[in-house]
Amino acid sequence: MRNLFLLLLTVVFLLACSGKDAPQGAGGKPAKGGRSLNVEGYIAEFSNQKQEFQTMATLEANNSVSLSAAVSGRLVELHAKDGASVPAGLLLAKLDDSELRAQLKQAESNYSLAAQREQRTRTLYQQGGATQEDLEAAVANLQSAEASVEYIKAQIEKTEVRAPFAGKLGLVDVSVGQWLNAGAPVAELSDVKKLKARFAVPQRYASVVKVGDRVTLKDQERNVEKKGKVSALDATISESSRTRQVVVSVDNSSGKLIAGGYVSATIQMKPRKNKSSTIPAEALILDGEGAYVFVAKGGKAHIKHVKTGLRTPFSVEITSGLSKGDTVIVSGIISLREGVDVNIKEIRHAMNYEVD
């Protein structure tokens, strides 16, 4: 009797457990083939993606050089003024060249004498009164005297500091009468009517940014905004940072931007010709055959292979493989298989997944 009671109790317990664990489908009805997996979805929407990238950039002068003396000497003339705008070729500083001027006079006198001797020897040679060797020696003496004159003139030019291009001077730190050693700086000269903004873009944008793309530069502190264009791209991607250097040229004839400062740089890249969709990054799966996502259709998960575009840590652009209105599954990915029953419990908002 006791054994019969224990048997009945066991049967009742098993039936109770079976009823408790029965798989449920949508609306609480038992699901065929097992319970549905609750997941989150994302509705695929297509548009011509607005491709925009923003970072901080350093402003540089279009040309900048530290003007210095090429030789040592005492400064006898100074025409450079702090912050002055100067044309190309203007004499800014002059070192004492009195000794060189005296040497030049002697060299020019020697040249004049050598020229006269060369002319007399040539006349005699034509008349048979001088040999070929005499003429060659006279020509060599003339050429040597000419070289001496040119050399001294070159040395005199080194005592002058001239502006190699039109620009604006920085602060002048020398004074007339001061002894300057060769290479001593006189002033900084910068061409600031056109500036260059230099910054780096991550590898995912390295092939998207093109020469000629428009860029907006903004000095946030002074609320100054200027438009520029990409003028150059580094030939390679940095192995250490996986970024590519970009140079933007911007007109600064108004002088509103200051070289050496920081500005925000926003690149408005050209939109794709074909429309694309942006989905959360966690929805994308990669395997040996490429990239794919799971799409919910008819209460089941289905694999769709896709092609991708730009990526960020949070989103990925899908250029083909999806259709408008597809419900992309974005959670429970590890448990998904082709044909698994799924129940969409929540739809994520699209605005959180723009590709920037």
Coordinates of C-alpha atoms in Angstrom, one line a residue:
M1 CA 0.0 0.0 0.0
R2 CA 2.8 2.4 0.9
N3 CA 4.6 1.6 -2.4
L4 CA 1.4 2.4 -4.4
F5 CA 1.1 5.8 -2.6
L6 CA 4.7 6.6 -3.4
L7 CA 4.2 5.7 -7.1
L8 CA 1.1 7.9 -7.3
L9 CA 3.0 10.8 -5.7
T10 CA 5.8 10.5 -8.2
V11 CA 3.4 10.5 -11.2
V12 CA 1.7 13.7 -9.9
F13 CA 5.0 15.4 -9.4
L14 CA 6.2 14.6 -12.9
L15 CA 2.9 15.9 -14.4
A16 CA 3.2 19.1 -12.5
C17 CA 6.8 19.7 -13.7
S18 CA 5.8 18.9 -17.3
G19 CA 3.0 21.5 -17.2
K20 CA 5.3 24.1 -15.7
D21 CA 8.0 23.8 -18.3
A22 CA 5.9 23.5 -21.4
P23 CA 7.3 25.9 -24.1
Q24 CA 5.3 29.0 -24.8
G25 CA 5.0 30.9 -28.0
A26 CA 3.6 34.3 -28.9
G27 CA 0.5 35.1 -26.8
G28 CA 1.3 32.4 -24.2
K29 CA 0.4 29.5 -26.6
P30 CA 2.8 26.5 -26.6
A31 CA 5.4 26.9 -29.4
K32 CA 5.9 24.2 -31.9
G33 CA 9.3 22.6 -31.7
G34 CA 10.4 24.5 -28.5
R35 CA 10.1 28.0 -26.9
S36 CA 10.7 31.2 -28.8
L37 CA 13.9 33.2 -28.2
N38 CA 13.1 36.8 -27.0
V39 CA 15.3 39.3 -28.9
E40 CA 15.5 43.0 -29.8
G41 CA 15.1 44.1 -33.4
Y42 CA 16.2 47.1 -35.5
I43 CA 14.2 48.2 -38.6
A44 CA 16.4 48.7 -41.6
E45 CA 15.9 52.1 -43.2
F46 CA 17.7 53.2 -46.4
S47 CA 19.0 56.7 -47.3
N48 CA 21.9 58.5 -48.9
Q49 CA 24.1 58.4 -45.8
K50 CA 25.5 61.8 -44.8
Q51 CA 29.1 61.1 -44.2
E52 CA 30.7 63.4 -41.7
F53 CA 33.8 63.3 -39.6
Q54 CA 34.9 65.7 -37.0
T55 CA 38.2 66.1 -35.1
M56 CA 40.6 68.7 -33.8
A57 CA 43.2 70.2 -36.2
T58 CA 46.4 72.3 -35.8
L59 CA 46.7 75.4 -37.9
E60 CA 50.0 76.1 -39.6
A61 CA 51.3 78.9 -41.7
N62 CA 51.4 78.2 -45.5
N63 CA 55.1 79.0 -45.4
S64 CA 57.2 79.7 -42.3
V65 CA 61.0 80.2 -41.9
S66 CA 63.4 81.4 -39.2
L67 CA 65.5 84.1 -40.8
S68 CA 69.2 84.0 -39.8
A69 CA 72.6 85.3 -40.8
A70 CA 74.6 83.0 -43.1
V71 CA 77.9 84.3 -41.8
S72 CA 79.3 85.9 -38.6
G73 CA 79.6 89.7 -38.3
R74 CA 78.4 92.8 -36.7
L75 CA 74.9 94.0 -37.4
V76 CA 75.0 97.5 -39.0
E77 CA 71.5 97.8 -40.5
L78 CA 68.1 96.5 -39.2
H79 CA 65.0 97.1 -41.2
A80 CA 62.9 94.4 -39.7
K81 CA 60.1 95.6 -37.4
D82 CA 58.1 93.5 -34.9
G83 CA 55.0 92.1 -36.6
A84 CA 55.5 94.0 -39.8
S85 CA 54.2 92.7 -43.2
V86 CA 57.0 92.6 -45.7
P87 CA 57.2 91.9 -49.5
A88 CA 59.5 89.2 -51.0
G89 CA 63.1 90.3 -51.4
L90 CA 63.0 93.2 -48.8
L91 CA 66.4 93.7 -47.0
L92 CA 65.7 93.1 -43.3
A93 CA 69.2 93.0 -41.8
K94 CA 72.7 93.8 -42.9
L95 CA 76.1 92.7 -41.5
D96 CA 79.3 94.7 -41.8
D97 CA 80.9 93.9 -45.2
S98 CA 83.6 96.6 -45.4
E99 CA 86.4 94.1 -45.7
L100 CA 84.6 92.2 -48.4
R101 CA 83.9 95.4 -50.3
A102 CA 87.7 96.2 -50.3
Q103 CA 88.4 92.7 -51.5
L104 CA 85.8 93.1 -54.2
K105 CA 87.5 96.3 -55.5
Q106 CA 90.8 94.5 -55.8
A107 CA 89.2 91.5 -57.5
E108 CA 87.5 93.7 -60.0
S109 CA 90.8 95.5 -60.7
N110 CA 92.5 92.1 -61.3
Y111 CA 89.6 91.1 -63.6
S112 CA 89.9 94.3 -65.6
L113 CA 93.7 93.8 -66.1
A114 CA 93.2 90.1 -67.0
A115 CA 90.5 91.1 -69.6
Q116 CA 93.0 93.6 -71.2
R117 CA 95.8 91.0 -71.4
E118 CA 93.4 88.4 -72.8
Q119 CA 92.4 90.9 -75.6
R120 CA 96.0 91.8 -76.5
T121 CA 97.1 88.1 -76.5
R122 CA 94.1 87.2 -78.8
T123 CA 95.1 90.1 -81.2
L124 CA 98.7 88.9 -81.3
Y125 CA 97.6 85.3 -81.8
Q126 CA 95.5 86.3 -84.8
Q127 CA 98.5 88.2 -86.2
G128 CA 100.9 85.3 -85.5
G129 CA 102.7 87.1 -82.7
A130 CA 101.5 84.7 -79.9
T131 CA 101.2 81.0 -79.6
Q132 CA 98.1 78.9 -78.8
E133 CA 99.5 78.3 -75.3
D134 CA 99.8 82.0 -74.7
L135 CA 96.2 82.6 -75.6
E136 CA 95.0 79.7 -73.4
A137 CA 96.9 81.0 -70.4
A138 CA 95.4 84.5 -70.9
V139 CA 91.9 83.0 -71.1
A140 CA 92.5 81.0 -68.0
N141 CA 93.7 84.1 -66.0
L142 CA 90.6 86.0 -67.1
Q143 CA 88.3 83.2 -66.0
S144 CA 90.1 82.9 -62.6
A145 CA 89.8 86.7 -62.1
E146 CA 86.1 86.5 -63.0
A147 CA 85.5 83.7 -60.5
S148 CA 87.2 85.7 -57.7
V149 CA 84.8 88.6 -58.3
E150 CA 81.8 86.3 -58.3
Y151 CA 82.9 84.6 -55.1
I152 CA 83.4 87.8 -53.2
K153 CA 80.0 89.1 -54.4
A154 CA 78.4 85.8 -53.1
Q155 CA 80.1 86.4 -49.7
I156 CA 78.7 89.9 -49.6
E157 CA 75.2 88.6 -50.3
K158 CA 75.6 86.3 -47.3
T159 CA 75.9 89.4 -45.1
E160 CA 72.3 90.3 -46.1
V161 CA 69.1 88.9 -44.6
R162 CA 66.2 89.2 -47.0
A163 CA 62.6 88.0 -47.0
P164 CA 62.4 84.9 -49.2
F165 CA 58.7 85.4 -49.6
A166 CA 56.0 87.9 -48.7
G167 CA 54.7 87.4 -45.2
K168 CA 54.5 88.7 -41.7
L169 CA 57.4 89.0 -39.2
G170 CA 57.3 87.8 -35.7
L171 CA 59.2 89.5 -32.9
V172 CA 62.7 90.8 -33.7
D173 CA 65.3 89.8 -31.0
V174 CA 68.4 91.6 -32.4
S175 CA 69.7 95.1 -32.3
V176 CA 72.1 97.2 -34.4
G177 CA 75.7 96.9 -33.2
Q178 CA 75.1 93.3 -32.0
W179 CA 77.6 90.6 -33.0
L180 CA 75.8 87.8 -34.8
N181 CA 77.2 84.3 -35.2
A182 CA 76.4 82.4 -38.4
G183 CA 72.9 80.8 -38.0
A184 CA 71.8 83.3 -35.3
P185 CA 68.0 83.9 -35.7
V186 CA 66.9 87.4 -36.6
A187 CA 63.2 87.0 -36.9
E188 CA 60.5 84.5 -37.9
L189 CA 58.7 85.1 -41.2
S190 CA 55.3 83.4 -41.9
D191 CA 52.9 83.5 -44.8
V192 CA 49.6 83.6 -42.9
K193 CA 47.3 84.8 -45.7
K194 CA 46.8 81.1 -46.4
L195 CA 46.9 78.5 -43.7
K196 CA 47.1 74.8 -43.5
A197 CA 45.1 72.7 -41.1
R198 CA 46.7 69.3 -40.3
F199 CA 44.9 66.4 -38.7
A200 CA 44.6 62.6 -38.8
V201 CA 41.6 60.4 -39.8
P202 CA 41.2 56.8 -38.7
Q203 CA 41.8 53.9 -41.1
R204 CA 38.1 53.4 -41.7
Y205 CA 37.9 56.9 -43.4
A206 CA 41.4 56.6 -45.0
S207 CA 40.0 55.8 -48.5
V208 CA 36.8 57.8 -48.1
V209 CA 38.4 61.3 -47.7
K210 CA 39.4 62.7 -51.1
V211 CA 41.5 65.7 -52.3
G212 CA 39.0 68.5 -52.9
D213 CA 36.5 67.5 -50.1
R214 CA 35.1 70.5 -48.3
V215 CA 36.1 71.0 -44.7
T216 CA 34.7 73.4 -42.1
L217 CA 37.2 74.8 -39.7
K218 CA 36.0 76.5 -36.5
D219 CA 37.8 78.3 -33.7
Q220 CA 35.4 77.5 -30.9
E221 CA 36.8 80.0 -28.4
R222 CA 36.5 83.0 -30.7
N223 CA 33.5 81.6 -32.7
V224 CA 35.4 82.1 -36.0
E225 CA 34.4 79.7 -38.9
K226 CA 36.1 79.3 -42.3
K227 CA 35.7 76.9 -45.2
G228 CA 38.6 75.0 -46.7
K229 CA 39.4 72.1 -49.0
V230 CA 41.5 68.9 -48.6
S231 CA 44.7 69.7 -50.5
A232 CA 46.9 66.7 -49.7
L233 CA 46.7 63.2 -48.2
D234 CA 49.6 61.2 -46.7
A235 CA 50.7 58.4 -49.0
T236 CA 50.5 55.8 -46.2
I237 CA 48.7 54.9 -43.0
S238 CA 50.6 55.2 -39.8
E239 CA 51.4 51.7 -38.5
S240 CA 51.4 52.9 -34.9
S241 CA 48.1 54.8 -34.8
R242 CA 46.4 53.4 -37.9
T243 CA 45.6 56.9 -39.1
R244 CA 46.2 58.9 -42.2
Q245 CA 47.4 62.5 -42.2
V246 CA 45.2 65.1 -44.0
V247 CA 46.2 68.6 -45.0
V248 CA 43.5 71.3 -45.6
S249 CA 44.2 74.6 -47.2
V250 CA 42.1 77.6 -46.1
D251 CA 42.2 81.3 -47.1
N252 CA 43.1 83.6 -44.3
S253 CA 43.4 86.9 -46.0
S254 CA 41.1 88.4 -43.4
G255 CA 43.5 87.3 -40.6
K256 CA 40.7 85.9 -38.5
L257 CA 42.5 82.6 -37.9
I258 CA 45.8 82.4 -36.0
A259 CA 48.6 80.0 -37.0
G260 CA 49.5 77.6 -34.3
G261 CA 46.0 77.4 -32.8
Y262 CA 43.6 74.5 -32.6
V263 CA 40.3 74.4 -34.5
S264 CA 37.6 71.8 -35.0
A265 CA 37.6 70.3 -38.5
T266 CA 34.4 68.8 -39.9
I267 CA 34.7 67.0 -43.3
Q268 CA 31.5 66.7 -45.3
M269 CA 32.3 63.8 -47.5
K270 CA 30.4 63.1 -50.8
P271 CA 27.3 60.9 -50.2
R272 CA 27.2 57.5 -51.9
K273 CA 25.3 57.2 -55.1
N274 CA 23.4 54.2 -53.8
K275 CA 21.3 54.3 -50.6
S276 CA 22.5 52.3 -47.6
S277 CA 21.3 51.4 -44.1
T278 CA 23.1 51.8 -40.8
I279 CA 22.6 49.1 -38.1
P280 CA 24.0 48.5 -34.6
A281 CA 27.5 47.0 -34.7
E282 CA 26.6 44.1 -32.5
A283 CA 24.2 42.7 -35.1
L284 CA 27.0 42.0 -37.6
I285 CA 28.6 38.6 -37.7
L286 CA 31.7 37.6 -39.6
D287 CA 32.8 34.2 -40.8
G288 CA 34.8 32.6 -43.5
E289 CA 32.2 33.4 -46.1
G290 CA 32.0 37.1 -45.2
A291 CA 29.6 39.3 -43.2
Y292 CA 25.9 38.4 -42.4
V293 CA 23.1 39.3 -40.0
F294 CA 20.0 37.6 -38.7
V295 CA 16.6 38.9 -39.9
A296 CA 13.3 38.1 -38.2
K297 CA 10.6 37.0 -40.6
G298 CA 7.5 34.9 -39.8
G299 CA 8.6 34.4 -36.2
K300 CA 11.9 32.8 -37.3
A301 CA 15.5 33.9 -37.7
H302 CA 17.0 33.9 -41.1
I303 CA 20.6 34.6 -42.3
K304 CA 21.2 37.4 -44.8
H305 CA 24.7 38.0 -46.1
V306 CA 25.5 41.6 -46.5
K307 CA 28.2 44.0 -47.8
T308 CA 29.5 46.7 -45.4
G309 CA 30.7 50.3 -45.7
L310 CA 31.9 52.7 -43.0
R311 CA 32.2 51.3 -39.4
T312 CA 32.3 52.9 -36.0
P313 CA 32.6 51.2 -32.6
F314 CA 28.8 51.4 -32.4
S315 CA 27.5 51.1 -35.9
V316 CA 28.1 49.7 -39.3
E317 CA 26.9 50.8 -42.8
I318 CA 25.2 48.1 -44.9
T319 CA 25.5 48.9 -48.6
S320 CA 23.7 45.7 -49.9
G321 CA 22.0 42.6 -48.7
L322 CA 19.2 44.1 -46.7
S323 CA 15.8 45.3 -47.8
K324 CA 13.8 48.3 -46.5
G325 CA 11.8 47.2 -43.5
D326 CA 13.8 44.2 -42.6
T327 CA 13.9 43.5 -38.9
V328 CA 17.5 43.0 -38.0
I329 CA 18.1 41.0 -34.8
V330 CA 20.5 42.9 -32.5
S331 CA 20.5 40.8 -29.3
G332 CA 20.8 37.1 -28.3
I333 CA 23.1 36.7 -31.4
I334 CA 25.1 33.9 -29.8
S335 CA 21.9 31.7 -29.5
L336 CA 20.7 32.3 -33.0
R337 CA 20.6 29.7 -35.8
E338 CA 18.9 29.6 -39.1
G339 CA 15.2 28.9 -38.6
V340 CA 15.2 29.4 -34.8
D341 CA 11.9 30.7 -33.4
V342 CA 12.2 34.3 -32.2
N343 CA 9.9 36.8 -30.5
I344 CA 10.7 40.5 -31.0
K345 CA 10.3 42.0 -27.6
E346 CA 11.6 45.5 -28.4
I347 CA 12.6 47.7 -31.4
R348 CA 15.6 49.9 -31.0
H349 CA 15.5 53.5 -32.1
A350 CA 17.2 54.3 -35.4
M351 CA 18.7 57.7 -34.5
N352 CA 21.2 56.2 -32.1
Y353 CA 23.1 54.5 -34.9
E354 CA 24.1 57.2 -37.4
V355 CA 27.5 56.6 -39.0
D356 CA 29.6 59.8 -38.2

